[in-house]
């Protein structure tokens, strides 16, 4: 988890954006800061936000697991989720008393769209007694049908925590295959995938190695197996950021959504980032203007049916109890 500490937006963005861009966004950031103070609100930002959001207005930043923990722990009255809809829903599930806002209702996720609660009920009929592990990139209704949730940073630990020989793992087939490669537990897969990570290929990465001898390749586990086979490190978005800050490689390619490199590059100036640019169209729905409007007009409030939230909370909290 990381937090913004300096209040002056010009200082926060120094070295992150060119001066001309800072001059354009600074008034908007000041407006957002004032609204946050008036409303006792926090902005939780996923690592894929653009640098103006990530460095400019985020109070707390992190991967899906960190965002869920932060949402559970915050004392603010209002949480603005600078991320996608399932992250906002998860925040509401773990902290029902708070008002959770998402700046754009179109900020979805291809994985969340790939499975419904009815699909899980059918799978349970087909595999009676086999526990269902559900990636947090899903709707609240899907979480409510699950035994436990997981994120990319704890998926293998969560699967093994159940102590069964077999699990149903939903909905990301590639994360599921990655988990299967890391454990003896038999993993039954679903055919969901992330439209950003499925586009990378092993061949593309071999090309980076050929043209940049010594380059380090670090990848998100939503990538296909031939991509992960080329990686020097596989981890969640925060896992990847921590790896770069720890290892300080001379040259690196982060095989994930491309704002990540933009966000980290200013913090690791000695590292050269090779940047394939696969953007998540859902994450990119979130803008500074959208965050300002969200706080100003109190939109769009994310609500979860209390009965669904209660069941989903069991699966999410069970995950949060799994030791790091
Ligand atoms: P992380 O939990 O690793 O941040 O991943 C979330 C996500 O949506 C990746 O595409
Ligand atoms: Fe979903 Fe992929 Fe976008 Fe993450 S990057 S929010 S998994 S579509």
Short mmCIF file of C-alpha atoms and ligand atoms in Angstrom, two decimals:
data_model
loop_
_atom_site.label_atom_id
_atom_site.label_comp_id
_atom_site.label_asym_id
_atom_site.label_seq_id
_atom_site.Cartn_x
_atom_site.Cartn_y
_atom_site.Cartn_z
CA UNK A 1 0.00 0.00 0.00
CA UNK A 2 1.21 3.54 -0.63
CA UNK A 3 -0.20 6.94 0.22
CA UNK A 4 0.18 10.47 -1.06
CA UNK A 5 1.74 12.74 1.53
CA UNK A 6 2.37 16.16 0.03
CA UNK A 7 -0.61 18.42 -0.39
CA UNK A 8 0.61 20.77 -3.11
CA UNK A 9 -0.32 19.10 -6.43
CA UNK A 10 2.61 20.76 -8.17
CA UNK A 11 5.01 19.05 -5.77
CA UNK A 12 3.28 15.67 -6.04
CA UNK A 13 3.44 15.72 -9.81
CA UNK A 14 6.94 17.15 -10.08
CA UNK A 15 9.00 14.69 -12.15
CA UNK A 16 5.85 12.73 -13.03
CA UNK A 17 4.28 15.02 -15.63
CA UNK A 18 5.79 17.81 -17.76
CA UNK A 19 5.36 21.31 -16.23
CA UNK A 20 2.86 22.36 -18.90
CA UNK A 21 0.61 19.41 -18.04
CA UNK A 22 0.95 20.06 -14.31
CA UNK A 23 -0.25 23.63 -14.90
CA UNK A 24 -3.36 22.26 -16.64
CA UNK A 25 -4.30 19.63 -14.02
CA UNK A 26 -3.30 21.47 -10.81
CA UNK A 27 -6.54 23.54 -10.50
CA UNK A 28 -8.63 20.38 -10.94
CA UNK A 29 -6.59 18.55 -8.33
CA UNK A 30 -7.01 21.47 -5.89
CA UNK A 31 -10.77 21.36 -6.51
CA UNK A 32 -10.81 17.61 -5.77
CA UNK A 33 -8.76 18.09 -2.60
CA UNK A 34 -11.20 20.72 -1.36
CA UNK A 35 -14.20 18.45 -2.08
CA UNK A 36 -12.48 15.57 -0.26
CA UNK A 37 -12.02 17.78 2.81
CA UNK A 38 -15.62 19.05 2.73
CA UNK A 39 -17.10 15.58 2.39
CA UNK A 40 -14.61 13.59 4.50
CA UNK A 41 -13.88 11.44 1.45
CA UNK A 42 -10.94 9.33 0.35
CA UNK A 43 -9.90 8.42 -3.15
CA UNK A 44 -8.74 4.81 -3.42
CA UNK A 45 -6.84 4.30 -6.66
CA UNK A 46 -5.90 1.12 -8.46
CA UNK A 47 -2.36 0.84 -9.81
CA UNK A 48 -3.70 1.19 -13.40
CA UNK A 49 -4.89 4.76 -12.93
CA UNK A 50 -3.14 7.40 -15.01
CA UNK A 51 -0.32 9.32 -13.24
CA UNK A 52 -2.42 12.49 -12.74
CA UNK A 53 -4.83 10.41 -10.61
CA UNK A 54 -2.30 7.98 -9.11
CA UNK A 55 0.16 10.66 -8.00
CA UNK A 56 -2.21 13.64 -7.97
CA UNK A 57 -5.34 12.76 -5.98
CA UNK A 58 -5.10 9.19 -4.64
CA UNK A 59 -5.10 8.97 -0.84
CA UNK A 60 -4.38 5.26 -0.99
CA UNK A 61 -3.14 3.19 -3.91
CA UNK A 62 -2.74 -0.49 -4.51
CA UNK A 63 -3.82 -3.76 -6.10
CA UNK A 64 -7.27 -5.32 -5.66
CA UNK A 65 -6.38 -6.95 -2.35
CA UNK A 66 -4.91 -3.77 -0.88
CA UNK A 67 -7.93 -1.73 -2.05
CA UNK A 68 -10.31 -4.16 -0.35
CA UNK A 69 -8.32 -3.95 2.90
CA UNK A 70 -8.14 -0.14 2.70
CA UNK A 71 -11.89 0.09 2.08
CA UNK A 72 -12.54 -2.12 5.11
CA UNK A 73 -10.29 0.02 7.32
CA UNK A 74 -11.07 3.59 6.27
CA UNK A 75 -12.64 6.04 8.70
CA UNK A 76 -13.75 8.37 5.88
CA UNK A 77 -17.48 8.73 5.20
CA UNK A 78 -17.14 8.46 1.47
CA UNK A 79 -14.96 6.20 -0.67
CA UNK A 80 -14.39 7.26 -4.28
CA UNK A 81 -13.14 4.21 -6.16
CA UNK A 82 -10.71 5.22 -8.88
CA UNK A 83 -10.81 1.76 -10.36
CA UNK A 84 -13.44 -0.50 -11.89
CA UNK A 85 -16.92 -1.43 -10.76
CA UNK A 86 -16.12 -4.74 -9.07
CA UNK A 87 -13.58 -2.89 -6.87
CA UNK A 88 -16.25 -0.38 -5.83
CA UNK A 89 -18.70 -3.20 -5.10
CA UNK A 90 -16.08 -5.00 -3.03
CA UNK A 91 -15.51 -1.79 -1.05
CA UNK A 92 -19.26 -1.58 -0.36
CA UNK A 93 -19.40 -5.27 0.61
CA UNK A 94 -16.61 -4.95 3.19
CA UNK A 95 -17.77 -1.58 4.56
CA UNK A 96 -21.53 -1.33 4.08
CA UNK A 97 -21.90 1.80 6.26
CA UNK A 98 -19.85 3.91 3.83
CA UNK A 99 -21.03 5.71 0.72
CA UNK A 100 -19.08 4.27 -2.19
CA UNK A 101 -18.89 6.28 -5.41
CA UNK A 102 -17.57 5.30 -8.82
CA UNK A 103 -16.93 8.16 -11.25
CA UNK A 104 -18.10 6.18 -14.32
CA UNK A 105 -20.58 3.31 -14.36
CA UNK A 106 -19.08 2.01 -17.62
CA UNK A 107 -15.87 1.10 -15.80
CA UNK A 108 -16.49 -2.65 -16.00
CA UNK A 109 -14.22 -5.66 -16.56
CA UNK A 110 -14.23 -8.42 -19.19
CA UNK A 111 -13.66 -11.02 -16.48
CA UNK A 112 -16.61 -9.83 -14.39
CA UNK A 113 -18.80 -10.03 -17.50
CA UNK A 114 -17.76 -13.60 -18.27
CA UNK A 115 -19.70 -15.36 -15.50
CA UNK A 116 -23.05 -15.17 -13.73
CA UNK A 117 -24.39 -16.48 -10.44
CA UNK A 118 -26.49 -19.02 -12.42
CA UNK A 119 -23.29 -20.37 -14.02
CA UNK A 120 -21.90 -21.11 -10.56
CA UNK A 121 -25.06 -22.89 -9.49
CA UNK A 122 -24.75 -25.14 -12.58
CA UNK A 123 -21.09 -25.84 -11.83
CA UNK A 124 -21.98 -26.84 -8.28
CA UNK A 125 -24.50 -29.36 -9.68
CA UNK A 126 -21.85 -30.73 -12.00
CA UNK A 127 -19.11 -30.94 -9.34
CA UNK A 128 -20.94 -31.58 -6.06
CA UNK A 129 -18.93 -30.81 -2.95
CA UNK A 130 -16.06 -29.09 -4.81
CA UNK A 131 -15.44 -25.62 -3.31
CA UNK A 132 -15.71 -22.53 -5.51
CA UNK A 133 -12.81 -20.05 -5.45
CA UNK A 134 -13.77 -16.81 -7.17
CA UNK A 135 -11.43 -14.10 -8.38
CA UNK A 136 -12.54 -10.69 -7.04
CA UNK A 137 -12.94 -9.53 -10.65
CA UNK A 138 -16.60 -10.59 -10.48
CA UNK A 139 -20.00 -9.15 -9.56
CA UNK A 140 -21.35 -9.19 -6.00
CA UNK A 141 -23.94 -11.80 -7.08
CA UNK A 142 -21.16 -14.14 -8.24
CA UNK A 143 -19.19 -13.60 -5.03
CA UNK A 144 -22.34 -14.42 -3.07
CA UNK A 145 -22.44 -17.90 -4.69
CA UNK A 146 -18.77 -18.57 -3.87
CA UNK A 147 -17.01 -20.23 -0.96
CA UNK A 148 -14.08 -17.84 -0.96
CA UNK A 149 -12.65 -15.03 -3.07
CA UNK A 150 -9.05 -14.48 -4.14
CA UNK A 151 -6.98 -11.87 -5.93
CA UNK A 152 -3.93 -12.21 -8.13
CA UNK A 153 -1.71 -11.69 -5.07
CA UNK A 154 -3.12 -14.51 -2.93
CA UNK A 155 -4.77 -16.97 -5.38
CA UNK A 156 -2.48 -19.96 -4.70
CA UNK A 157 -2.56 -19.42 -0.94
CA UNK A 158 -6.36 -19.18 -1.00
CA UNK A 159 -6.70 -22.39 -3.05
CA UNK A 160 -4.37 -24.25 -0.68
CA UNK A 161 -6.06 -22.80 2.42
CA UNK A 162 -9.16 -24.89 1.68
CA UNK A 163 -7.31 -28.18 2.23
CA UNK A 164 -9.18 -29.98 -0.58
CA UNK A 165 -7.72 -31.97 -3.47
CA UNK A 166 -9.87 -30.12 -6.00
CA UNK A 167 -11.33 -26.63 -6.46
CA UNK A 168 -13.45 -24.84 -9.04
CA UNK A 169 -11.57 -21.65 -9.96
CA UNK A 170 -13.47 -18.77 -11.62
CA UNK A 171 -13.54 -16.95 -13.95
CA UNK A 172 -9.99 -16.29 -15.23
CA UNK A 173 -8.67 -19.34 -17.06
CA UNK A 174 -5.13 -17.94 -17.17
CA UNK A 175 -4.87 -17.05 -13.51
CA UNK A 176 -6.39 -20.48 -12.84
CA UNK A 177 -3.74 -22.18 -14.98
CA UNK A 178 -1.03 -20.20 -13.24
CA UNK A 179 -2.35 -21.34 -9.85
CA UNK A 180 -2.53 -24.94 -11.12
CA UNK A 181 1.15 -24.72 -12.07
CA UNK A 182 2.03 -23.62 -8.51
CA UNK A 183 0.09 -26.22 -6.51
CA UNK A 184 -0.83 -29.91 -6.36
CA UNK A 185 -4.53 -29.03 -5.99
CA UNK A 186 -6.57 -30.04 -9.05
CA UNK A 187 -8.06 -26.83 -10.53
CA UNK A 188 -11.29 -26.87 -12.57
CA UNK A 189 -11.26 -23.82 -14.85
CA UNK A 190 -13.77 -21.42 -16.43
CA UNK A 191 -13.14 -19.77 -19.79
CA UNK A 192 -12.99 -16.10 -18.79
CA UNK A 193 -10.07 -13.89 -19.70
CA UNK A 194 -8.85 -10.32 -19.42
CA UNK A 195 -8.97 -8.45 -22.72
CA UNK A 196 -5.78 -6.58 -21.80
CA UNK A 197 -3.55 -9.45 -20.70
CA UNK A 198 -4.70 -12.06 -23.22
CA UNK A 199 -3.24 -9.93 -26.01
CA UNK A 200 0.38 -10.43 -24.95
CA UNK A 201 2.28 -13.31 -26.59
CA UNK A 202 5.41 -15.26 -25.72
CA UNK A 203 6.78 -14.41 -29.16
CA UNK A 204 6.44 -10.68 -28.45
CA UNK A 205 8.40 -11.11 -25.22
CA UNK A 206 11.13 -13.15 -26.89
CA UNK A 207 11.42 -10.22 -29.31
CA UNK A 208 12.02 -7.86 -26.36
CA UNK A 209 14.79 -10.13 -25.11
CA UNK A 210 16.43 -10.33 -28.52
CA UNK A 211 16.45 -6.56 -28.96
CA UNK A 212 17.29 -5.73 -25.32
CA UNK A 213 19.77 -8.28 -23.93
CA UNK A 214 19.51 -8.52 -20.12
CA UNK A 215 16.01 -7.05 -19.95
CA UNK A 216 13.89 -8.30 -17.04
CA UNK A 217 10.38 -9.44 -17.91
CA UNK A 218 7.75 -9.28 -15.18
CA UNK A 219 4.17 -10.30 -15.85
CA UNK A 220 0.71 -10.33 -14.34
CA UNK A 221 -0.79 -13.83 -13.88
CA UNK A 222 -3.80 -12.93 -16.05
CA UNK A 223 -1.44 -13.42 -19.02
CA UNK A 224 -1.52 -16.66 -21.09
CA UNK A 225 0.88 -19.49 -20.12
CA UNK A 226 3.33 -18.89 -23.01
CA UNK A 227 3.78 -15.32 -21.72
CA UNK A 228 4.27 -16.39 -18.10
CA UNK A 229 6.82 -18.98 -19.25
CA UNK A 230 9.00 -16.10 -20.48
CA UNK A 231 8.70 -14.08 -17.25
CA UNK A 232 11.44 -13.58 -14.66
CA UNK A 233 8.75 -12.72 -12.09
CA UNK A 234 4.98 -13.20 -11.97
CA UNK A 235 2.86 -11.21 -9.52
CA UNK A 236 -0.08 -8.94 -8.84
CA UNK A 237 0.12 -5.30 -9.89
CA UNK A 238 1.50 -4.29 -6.46
CA UNK A 239 3.75 -7.35 -6.49
CA UNK A 240 5.21 -6.15 -9.78
CA UNK A 241 5.71 -2.60 -8.50
CA UNK A 242 7.39 -3.85 -5.31
CA UNK A 243 9.64 -6.14 -7.38
CA UNK A 244 10.86 -3.24 -9.54
CA UNK A 245 11.47 -1.01 -6.51
CA UNK A 246 13.35 -3.82 -4.77
CA UNK A 247 15.39 -5.21 -7.69
CA UNK A 248 16.00 -1.88 -9.49
CA UNK A 249 16.69 -3.61 -12.84
CA UNK A 250 18.63 -1.75 -15.53
CA UNK A 251 15.84 -2.44 -18.01
CA UNK A 252 12.40 -3.96 -17.48
CA UNK A 253 9.16 -4.66 -19.29
CA UNK A 254 6.02 -4.80 -17.14
CA UNK A 255 3.66 -7.11 -18.99
CA UNK A 256 0.39 -5.55 -17.88
CA UNK A 257 -1.74 -2.43 -18.36
CA UNK A 258 0.54 0.33 -19.53
CA UNK A 259 -0.20 3.06 -16.96
CA UNK A 260 1.68 0.95 -14.40
CA UNK A 261 5.03 1.76 -16.01
CA UNK A 262 4.12 5.45 -16.21
CA UNK A 263 3.33 5.44 -12.47
CA UNK A 264 6.46 3.64 -11.33
CA UNK A 265 8.98 5.14 -13.76
CA UNK A 266 9.25 8.43 -11.84
CA UNK A 267 9.97 6.54 -8.61
CA UNK A 268 12.75 4.38 -10.13
CA UNK A 269 14.63 6.84 -12.36
CA UNK A 270 17.61 4.53 -12.93
CA UNK A 271 15.42 1.87 -14.59
CA UNK A 272 14.63 1.96 -18.29
CA UNK A 273 11.03 0.84 -18.92
CA UNK A 274 10.22 -0.79 -22.25
CA UNK A 275 6.51 -0.05 -22.59
CA UNK A 276 4.15 -2.13 -24.68
CA UNK A 277 0.93 -0.13 -24.47
CA UNK A 278 -2.06 -2.32 -23.77
CA UNK A 279 -4.67 -0.08 -22.17
CA UNK A 280 -7.67 -1.26 -20.17
CA UNK A 281 -10.62 0.59 -21.72
CA UNK A 282 -12.57 0.15 -18.49
CA UNK A 283 -9.92 1.58 -16.18
CA UNK A 284 -9.43 4.47 -18.60
CA UNK A 285 -13.06 5.56 -18.08
CA UNK A 286 -11.83 7.10 -14.80
CA UNK A 287 -10.53 10.64 -15.22
CA UNK A 288 -9.73 13.60 -12.96
CA UNK A 289 -12.84 15.37 -14.26
CA UNK A 290 -14.92 12.29 -13.47
CA UNK A 291 -13.54 12.15 -9.93
CA UNK A 292 -14.28 15.85 -9.43
CA UNK A 293 -17.86 15.43 -10.73
CA UNK A 294 -18.33 12.32 -8.63
CA UNK A 295 -17.42 14.14 -5.42
CA UNK A 296 -19.24 17.33 -6.34
CA UNK A 297 -22.51 15.65 -7.40
CA UNK A 298 -22.26 12.51 -5.21
CA UNK A 299 -22.48 10.17 -8.22
CA UNK A 300 -22.52 7.29 -9.00
CA UNK A 301 -23.36 5.62 -5.73
CA UNK A 302 -22.62 1.88 -5.77
CA UNK A 303 -25.27 -0.11 -3.92
CA UNK A 304 -25.38 -3.85 -3.31
CA UNK A 305 -28.56 -5.66 -2.30
CA UNK A 306 -28.04 -6.26 1.45
CA UNK A 307 -28.95 -9.97 1.18
CA UNK A 308 -26.41 -10.43 -1.64
CA UNK A 309 -23.82 -8.33 0.21
CA UNK A 310 -24.17 -10.45 3.33
CA UNK A 311 -23.35 -13.67 1.43
CA UNK A 312 -20.63 -12.04 -0.67
CA UNK A 313 -19.04 -10.63 2.51
CA UNK A 314 -18.52 -14.15 3.84
CA UNK A 315 -16.47 -15.06 0.74
CA UNK A 316 -14.49 -11.80 0.76
CA UNK A 317 -13.79 -11.82 4.50
CA UNK A 318 -12.74 -15.46 4.34
CA UNK A 319 -10.15 -14.37 1.78
CA UNK A 320 -8.99 -11.45 3.94
CA UNK A 321 -8.33 -13.90 6.77
CA UNK A 322 -5.92 -15.97 4.67
CA UNK A 323 -2.43 -15.12 5.92
CA UNK A 324 -0.09 -13.26 3.55
P1 LIG B 1 -4.44 -6.72 -9.25
O1 LIG B 1 -5.25 -7.27 -8.14
O2 LIG B 1 -3.14 -7.47 -9.47
O3 LIG B 1 -4.22 -5.26 -9.09
O4 LIG B 1 -5.22 -6.96 -10.61
C1 LIG B 1 -6.44 -6.37 -10.89
C2 LIG B 1 -6.71 -6.32 -12.32
O5 LIG B 1 -7.78 -5.97 -12.73
C3 LIG B 1 -5.64 -6.71 -13.21
O6 LIG B 1 -6.06 -6.63 -14.51
FE1 LIG B 2 -10.61 -6.37 -16.02
FE2 LIG B 2 -8.43 -6.79 -17.46
FE3 LIG B 2 -9.28 -4.31 -17.14
FE4 LIG B 2 -8.20 -5.66 -15.08
S1 LIG B 2 -7.17 -5.01 -16.96
S2 LIG B 2 -10.06 -4.43 -15.04
S3 LIG B 2 -8.92 -7.75 -15.50
S4 LIG B 2 -10.38 -5.96 -18.21
#
